[in-house]
Coordinates of C-alpha atoms and ligand atoms in Angstrom, one line a residue:
X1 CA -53.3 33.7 -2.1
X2 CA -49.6 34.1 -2.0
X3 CA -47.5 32.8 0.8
X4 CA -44.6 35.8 1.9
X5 CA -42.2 35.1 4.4
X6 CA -41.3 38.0 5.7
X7 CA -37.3 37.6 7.3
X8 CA -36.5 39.5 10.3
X9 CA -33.9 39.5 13.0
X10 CA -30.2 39.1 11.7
X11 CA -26.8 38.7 13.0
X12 CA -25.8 42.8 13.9
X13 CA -26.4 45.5 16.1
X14 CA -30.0 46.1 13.7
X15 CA -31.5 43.3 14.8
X16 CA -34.1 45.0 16.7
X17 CA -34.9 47.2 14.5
X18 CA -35.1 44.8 11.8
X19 CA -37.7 43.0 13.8
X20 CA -39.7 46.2 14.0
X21 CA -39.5 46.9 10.4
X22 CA -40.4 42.8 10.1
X23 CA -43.9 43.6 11.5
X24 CA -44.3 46.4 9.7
X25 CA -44.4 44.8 7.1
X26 CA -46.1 41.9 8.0
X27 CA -49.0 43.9 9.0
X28 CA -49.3 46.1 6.0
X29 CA -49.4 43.4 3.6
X30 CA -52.4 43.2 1.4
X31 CA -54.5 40.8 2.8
X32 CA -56.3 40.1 0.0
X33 CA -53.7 38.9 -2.1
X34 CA -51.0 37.6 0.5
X35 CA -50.6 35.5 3.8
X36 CA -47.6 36.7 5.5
X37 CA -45.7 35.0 7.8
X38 CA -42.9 36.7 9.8
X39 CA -39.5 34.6 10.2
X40 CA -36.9 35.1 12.4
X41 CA -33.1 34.4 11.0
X42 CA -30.6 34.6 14.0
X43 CA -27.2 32.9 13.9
X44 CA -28.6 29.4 12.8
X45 CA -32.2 29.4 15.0
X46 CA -34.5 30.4 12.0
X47 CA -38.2 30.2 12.7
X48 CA -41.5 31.5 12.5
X49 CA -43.8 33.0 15.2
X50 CA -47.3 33.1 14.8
X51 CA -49.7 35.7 16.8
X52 CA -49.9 33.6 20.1
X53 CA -46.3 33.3 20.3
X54 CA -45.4 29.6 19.4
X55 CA -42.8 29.2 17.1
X56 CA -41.9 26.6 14.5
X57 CA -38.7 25.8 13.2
X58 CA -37.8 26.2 9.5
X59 CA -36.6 23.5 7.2
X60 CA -33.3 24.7 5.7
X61 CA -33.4 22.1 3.1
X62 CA -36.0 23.8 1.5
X63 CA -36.8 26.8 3.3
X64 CA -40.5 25.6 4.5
X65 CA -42.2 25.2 7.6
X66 CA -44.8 23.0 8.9
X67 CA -48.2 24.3 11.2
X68 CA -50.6 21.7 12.3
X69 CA -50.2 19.1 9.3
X70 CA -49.9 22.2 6.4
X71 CA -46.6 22.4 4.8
X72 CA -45.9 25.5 3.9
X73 CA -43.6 26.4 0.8
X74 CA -43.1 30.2 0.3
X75 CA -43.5 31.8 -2.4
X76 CA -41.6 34.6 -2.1
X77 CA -39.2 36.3 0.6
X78 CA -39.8 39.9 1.6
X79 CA -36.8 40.7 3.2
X80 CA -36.5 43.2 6.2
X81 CA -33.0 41.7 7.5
X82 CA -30.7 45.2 7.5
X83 CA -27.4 44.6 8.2
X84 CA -25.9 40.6 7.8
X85 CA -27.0 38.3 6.8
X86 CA -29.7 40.0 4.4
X87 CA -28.2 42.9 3.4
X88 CA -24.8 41.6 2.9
X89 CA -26.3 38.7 0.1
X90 CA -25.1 36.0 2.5
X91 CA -29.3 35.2 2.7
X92 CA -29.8 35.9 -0.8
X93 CA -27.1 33.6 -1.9
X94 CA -29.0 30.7 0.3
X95 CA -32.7 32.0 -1.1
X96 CA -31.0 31.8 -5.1
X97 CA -29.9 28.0 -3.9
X98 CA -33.8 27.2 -3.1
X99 CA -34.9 28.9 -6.2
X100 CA -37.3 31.7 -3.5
X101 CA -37.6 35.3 -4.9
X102 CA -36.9 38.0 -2.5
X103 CA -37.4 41.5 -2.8
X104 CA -34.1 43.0 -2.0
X105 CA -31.1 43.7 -4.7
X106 CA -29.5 40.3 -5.8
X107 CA -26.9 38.4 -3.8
X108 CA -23.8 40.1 -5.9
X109 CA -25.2 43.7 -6.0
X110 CA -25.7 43.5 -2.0
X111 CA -22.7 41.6 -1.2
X112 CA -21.0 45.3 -3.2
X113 CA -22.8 47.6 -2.2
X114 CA -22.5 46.7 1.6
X115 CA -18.4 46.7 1.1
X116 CA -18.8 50.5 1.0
X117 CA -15.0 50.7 -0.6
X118 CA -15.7 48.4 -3.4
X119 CA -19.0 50.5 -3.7
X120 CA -17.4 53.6 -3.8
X121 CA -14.9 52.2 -6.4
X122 CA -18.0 51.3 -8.9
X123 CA -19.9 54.6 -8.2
X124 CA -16.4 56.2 -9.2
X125 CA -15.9 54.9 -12.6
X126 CA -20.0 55.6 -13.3
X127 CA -18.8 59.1 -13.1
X128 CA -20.1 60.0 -9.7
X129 CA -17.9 61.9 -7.2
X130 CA -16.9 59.9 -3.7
X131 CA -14.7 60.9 -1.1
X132 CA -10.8 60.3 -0.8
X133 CA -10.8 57.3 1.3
X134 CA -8.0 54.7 2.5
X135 CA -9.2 51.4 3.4
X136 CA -7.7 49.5 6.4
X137 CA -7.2 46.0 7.7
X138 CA -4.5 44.0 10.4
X139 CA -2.8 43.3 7.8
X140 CA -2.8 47.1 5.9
X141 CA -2.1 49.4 8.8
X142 CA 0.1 52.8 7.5
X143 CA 1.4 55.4 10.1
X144 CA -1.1 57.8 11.2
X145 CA 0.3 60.7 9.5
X146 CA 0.4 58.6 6.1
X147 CA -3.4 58.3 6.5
X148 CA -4.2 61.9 6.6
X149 CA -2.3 62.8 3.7
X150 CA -4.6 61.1 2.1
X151 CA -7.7 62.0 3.7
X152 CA -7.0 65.7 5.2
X153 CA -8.7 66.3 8.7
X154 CA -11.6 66.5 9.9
X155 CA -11.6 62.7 8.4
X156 CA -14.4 60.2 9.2
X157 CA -13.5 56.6 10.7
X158 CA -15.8 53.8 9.8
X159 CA -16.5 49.9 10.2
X160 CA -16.3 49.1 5.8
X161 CA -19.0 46.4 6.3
X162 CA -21.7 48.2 9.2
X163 CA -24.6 50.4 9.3
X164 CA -27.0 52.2 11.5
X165 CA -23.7 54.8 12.1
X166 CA -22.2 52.0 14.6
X167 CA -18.5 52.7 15.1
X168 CA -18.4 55.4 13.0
X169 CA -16.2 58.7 14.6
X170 CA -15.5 62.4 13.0
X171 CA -11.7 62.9 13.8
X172 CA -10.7 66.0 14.4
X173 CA -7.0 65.4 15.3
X174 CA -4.1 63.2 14.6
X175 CA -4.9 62.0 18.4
X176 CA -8.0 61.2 17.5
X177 CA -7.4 58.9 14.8
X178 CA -6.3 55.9 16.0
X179 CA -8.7 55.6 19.1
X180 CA -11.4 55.9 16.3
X181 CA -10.2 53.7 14.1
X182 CA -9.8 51.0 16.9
X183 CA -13.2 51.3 17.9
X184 CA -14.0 50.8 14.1
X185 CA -12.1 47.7 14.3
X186 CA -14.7 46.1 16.9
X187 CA -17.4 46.2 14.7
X188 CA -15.2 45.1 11.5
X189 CA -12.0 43.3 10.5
X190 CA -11.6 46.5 7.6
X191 CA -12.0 50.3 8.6
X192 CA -12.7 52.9 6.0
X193 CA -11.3 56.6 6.9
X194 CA -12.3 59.0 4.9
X195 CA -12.1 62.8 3.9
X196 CA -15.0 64.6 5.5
X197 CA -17.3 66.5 3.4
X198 CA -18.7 69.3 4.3
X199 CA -22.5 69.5 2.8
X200 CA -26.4 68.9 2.9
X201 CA -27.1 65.4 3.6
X202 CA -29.4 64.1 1.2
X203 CA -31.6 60.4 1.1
X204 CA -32.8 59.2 -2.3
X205 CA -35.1 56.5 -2.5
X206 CA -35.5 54.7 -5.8
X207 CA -38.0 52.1 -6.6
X208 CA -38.0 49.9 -9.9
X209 CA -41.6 47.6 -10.7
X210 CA -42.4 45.6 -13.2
X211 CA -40.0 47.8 -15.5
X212 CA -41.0 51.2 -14.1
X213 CA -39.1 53.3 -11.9
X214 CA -40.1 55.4 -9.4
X215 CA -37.7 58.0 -7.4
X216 CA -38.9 59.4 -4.7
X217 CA -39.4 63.0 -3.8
X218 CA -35.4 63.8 -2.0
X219 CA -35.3 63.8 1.7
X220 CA -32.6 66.7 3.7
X221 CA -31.1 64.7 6.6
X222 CA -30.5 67.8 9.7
X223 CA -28.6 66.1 12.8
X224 CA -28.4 67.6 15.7
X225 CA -25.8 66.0 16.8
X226 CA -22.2 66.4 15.0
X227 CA -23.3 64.0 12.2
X228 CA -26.3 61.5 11.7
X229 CA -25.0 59.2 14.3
X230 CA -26.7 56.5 15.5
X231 CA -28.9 58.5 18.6
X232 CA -29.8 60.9 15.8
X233 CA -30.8 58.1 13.9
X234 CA -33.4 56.7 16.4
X235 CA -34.2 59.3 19.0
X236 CA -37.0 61.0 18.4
X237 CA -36.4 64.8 17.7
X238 CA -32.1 64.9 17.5
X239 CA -32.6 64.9 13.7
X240 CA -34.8 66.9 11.0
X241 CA -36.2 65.2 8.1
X242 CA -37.2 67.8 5.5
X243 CA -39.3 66.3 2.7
X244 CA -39.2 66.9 0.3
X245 CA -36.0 69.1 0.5
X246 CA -35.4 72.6 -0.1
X247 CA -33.0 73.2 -3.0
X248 CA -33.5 74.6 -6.3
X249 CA -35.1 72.7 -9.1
X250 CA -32.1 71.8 -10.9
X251 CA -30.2 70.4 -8.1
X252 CA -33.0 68.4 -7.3
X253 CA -33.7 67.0 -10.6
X254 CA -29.8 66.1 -10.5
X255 CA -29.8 64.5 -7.4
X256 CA -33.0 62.4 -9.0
X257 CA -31.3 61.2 -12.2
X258 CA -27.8 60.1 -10.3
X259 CA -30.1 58.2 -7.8
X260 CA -32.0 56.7 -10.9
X261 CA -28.8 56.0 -13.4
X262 CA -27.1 54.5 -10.1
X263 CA -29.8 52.5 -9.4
X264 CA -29.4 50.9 -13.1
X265 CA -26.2 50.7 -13.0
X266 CA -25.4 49.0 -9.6
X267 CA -28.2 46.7 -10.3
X268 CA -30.7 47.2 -7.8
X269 CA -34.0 45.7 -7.1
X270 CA -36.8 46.9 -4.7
X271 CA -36.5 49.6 -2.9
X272 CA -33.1 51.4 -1.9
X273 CA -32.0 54.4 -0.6
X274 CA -29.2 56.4 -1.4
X275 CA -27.6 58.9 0.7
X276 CA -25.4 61.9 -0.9
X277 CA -23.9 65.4 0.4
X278 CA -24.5 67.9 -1.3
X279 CA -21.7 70.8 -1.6
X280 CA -22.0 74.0 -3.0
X281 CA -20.5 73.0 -6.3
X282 CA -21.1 69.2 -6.5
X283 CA -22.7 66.0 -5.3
X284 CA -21.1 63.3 -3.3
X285 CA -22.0 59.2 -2.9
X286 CA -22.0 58.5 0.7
X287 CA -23.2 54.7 0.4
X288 CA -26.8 52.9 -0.6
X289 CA -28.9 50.9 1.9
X290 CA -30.7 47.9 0.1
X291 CA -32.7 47.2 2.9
X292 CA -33.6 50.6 4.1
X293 CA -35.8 51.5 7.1
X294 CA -39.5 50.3 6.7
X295 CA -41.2 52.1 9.9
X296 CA -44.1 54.7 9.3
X297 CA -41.3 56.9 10.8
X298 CA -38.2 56.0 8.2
X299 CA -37.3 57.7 5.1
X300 CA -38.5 55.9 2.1
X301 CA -41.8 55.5 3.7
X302 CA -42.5 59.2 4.4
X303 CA -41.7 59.9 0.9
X304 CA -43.6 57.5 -0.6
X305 CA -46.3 59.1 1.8
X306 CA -45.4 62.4 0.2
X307 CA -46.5 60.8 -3.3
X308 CA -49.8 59.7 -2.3
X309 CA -48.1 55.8 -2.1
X310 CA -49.2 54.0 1.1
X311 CA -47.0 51.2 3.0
X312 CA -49.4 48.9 1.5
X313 CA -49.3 50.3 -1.9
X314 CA -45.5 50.3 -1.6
X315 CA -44.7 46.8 -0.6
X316 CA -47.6 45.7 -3.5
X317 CA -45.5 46.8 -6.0
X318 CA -42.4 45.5 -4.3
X319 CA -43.7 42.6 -4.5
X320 CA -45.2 42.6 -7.9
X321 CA -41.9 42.8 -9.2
X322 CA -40.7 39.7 -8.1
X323 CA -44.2 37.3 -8.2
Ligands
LIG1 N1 -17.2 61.4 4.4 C1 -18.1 61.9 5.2 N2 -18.3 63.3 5.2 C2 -19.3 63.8 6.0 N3 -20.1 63.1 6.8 C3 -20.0 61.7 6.8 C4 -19.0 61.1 6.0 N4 -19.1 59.8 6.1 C5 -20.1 59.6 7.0 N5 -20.6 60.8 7.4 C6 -21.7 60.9 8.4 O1 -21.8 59.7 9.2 C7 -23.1 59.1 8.9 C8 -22.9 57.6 8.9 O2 -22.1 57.2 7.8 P1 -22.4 56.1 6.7 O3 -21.3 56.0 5.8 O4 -23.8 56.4 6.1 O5 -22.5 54.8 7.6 P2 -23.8 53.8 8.1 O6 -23.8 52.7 7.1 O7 -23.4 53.4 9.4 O8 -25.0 54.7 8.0 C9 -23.6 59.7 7.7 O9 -25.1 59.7 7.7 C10 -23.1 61.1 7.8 O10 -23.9 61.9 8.7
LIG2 MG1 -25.7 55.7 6.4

């Protein structure tokens, strides 16, 4: 029997749903095989809760906790922190230090891939299209018109490091710009604004175990809002999720291999999700989540249902991989 922390919690705006996606997970662990224990990482107060309630501390100095007079040393991390500090590597970095597998992407490939510029930049030179973007900081602030001759209006304004949609405006107008980009700056010290595309949104989810990769049937993201903001993202009926999409065959097995030959590329590990818009003529990286969603009701897991693959089937082989 396997001892599987399973992290939680985390220092953003996620942290709630983190800590649903935590028991998810928790509970749909095969019992057979693994003990889970679900652990809380907030700020520095790190520790686990057992079914009553009572919670005990965790030893940073080797990641371990102690219940009754059993020590218990884990043998592997699943992690279900989105947002910092497991999505970001920040965790991961701390988890290579005590030698713990985790499930997630390693500590450089998450650090990247959650600095959606840099990300964009390496999806770029693999030969995948991104939008025109111009990064922003304090210290790298250009007149608002300068901004929009790079991007064009409608533009969208984003935190660079964020998630869940948080801070994230479609500008319309030059007016609009630099209210946007200032409530960007609340969530981030760097603001991405960038061209809008016009398109079908698209979620791929990829999975690599024990050398053999999976990719999910493609999901069509329909918002009823103005974009897949963050009450589309977690009210119940303000967004369609078509899976597996409706496009042709070709497009789809397009959107398949880019989500794969990313997936190599980049470096990932467990399961990710990549989001795209699809245009008429081409395909477009939006960003990858390396700790997507894990509810019943989130992407990855409805197309793994799709496939036949349980949530107990899919975080088997997730964690396969890595013990
Ligand atoms: N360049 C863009 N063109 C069109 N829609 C966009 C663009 N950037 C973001 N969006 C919309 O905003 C949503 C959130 O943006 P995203 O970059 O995925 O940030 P987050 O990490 O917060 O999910 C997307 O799901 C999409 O609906
Ligand atoms: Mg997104």
């Amino acid at each position: 029997m396997k001892s599987i922390a399973v992290v939680c919690g985390g220092d953003s705006g996620e942290y709630e749903i983190s800590v649903k996606s935590g028991n998810v997970v928790a509970k749909h662990l095969n019992p057979t095989r693994y003990k889970a224990y679900l652990l809380f990482i907030s700020g520095r107060e790190w520790y686990y809760q057992d079914g009553d309630g009572n919670r005990f501390q965790v030893d940073k100095n080797d990641f371990s906790i102690s219940v009754g007079n059993e020590k218990i040393i884990f043998d592997a991390v699943f992690n279900a922190i989105h947002g910092t500090p497991g999505e970001d590597g920040k965790f991961l970095g701390y988890l290579d230090m005590m030698k713990i597998p985790y499930t997630s992407c390693s500590m450089a490939t998450s650090a990247i891939t959650f600095h959606k510029d840099y990300c964009k930049r390496i999806v770029k030179t693999h030969g995948v299209k991104v939008a025109e973007s111009i990064l922003l900081s304090k210290n790298h602030l250009p007149a608002m018109e300068e901004i929009i001759k790079t991007t064009g209006l409608p533009a969208f304004v984003k935190p660079n490091n964020g998630g869940s949609s948080v801070g994230v405006s479609k500008v319309k107008t030059l007016d609009e710009l630099l209210p946007a980009i200032e409530k960007a700056m609340h969530e981030d010290t760097e603001v991405l604004v960038e061209a809008f595309i016009g398109g079908r949104e698209i979620g791929c989810g990829v999975l690599e175990s024990k050398g053999r990769m999976i990719v999910f049937p493609i999901t069509e993201i329909v918002s009823k809002k103005e974009f897949f903001d963050y009450e589309a993202k977690y009210t119940e009926g303000m967004s369609d999720e078509i899976t597996p999409a409706v496009v042709d065959e070709e497009t789809e097995t397009y959107i398949k291999a880019t989500g794969a030959y990313l997936y190599q590329r980049i470096g990932c590990k467990g399961f990710v999700r990549f989001d795209f818009i699809l245009t008429p003529k081409d395909l477009f990286f939006l960003e990858v989540n390396t700790v997507p969603g894990i509810s019943p009701a989130s992407i990855i897991p409805k197309q793994a249902a799709f496939m036949g693959i349980s949530l107990e089937q899919l975080f088997d082989m997730t964690l396969e991989n890595i013990i």
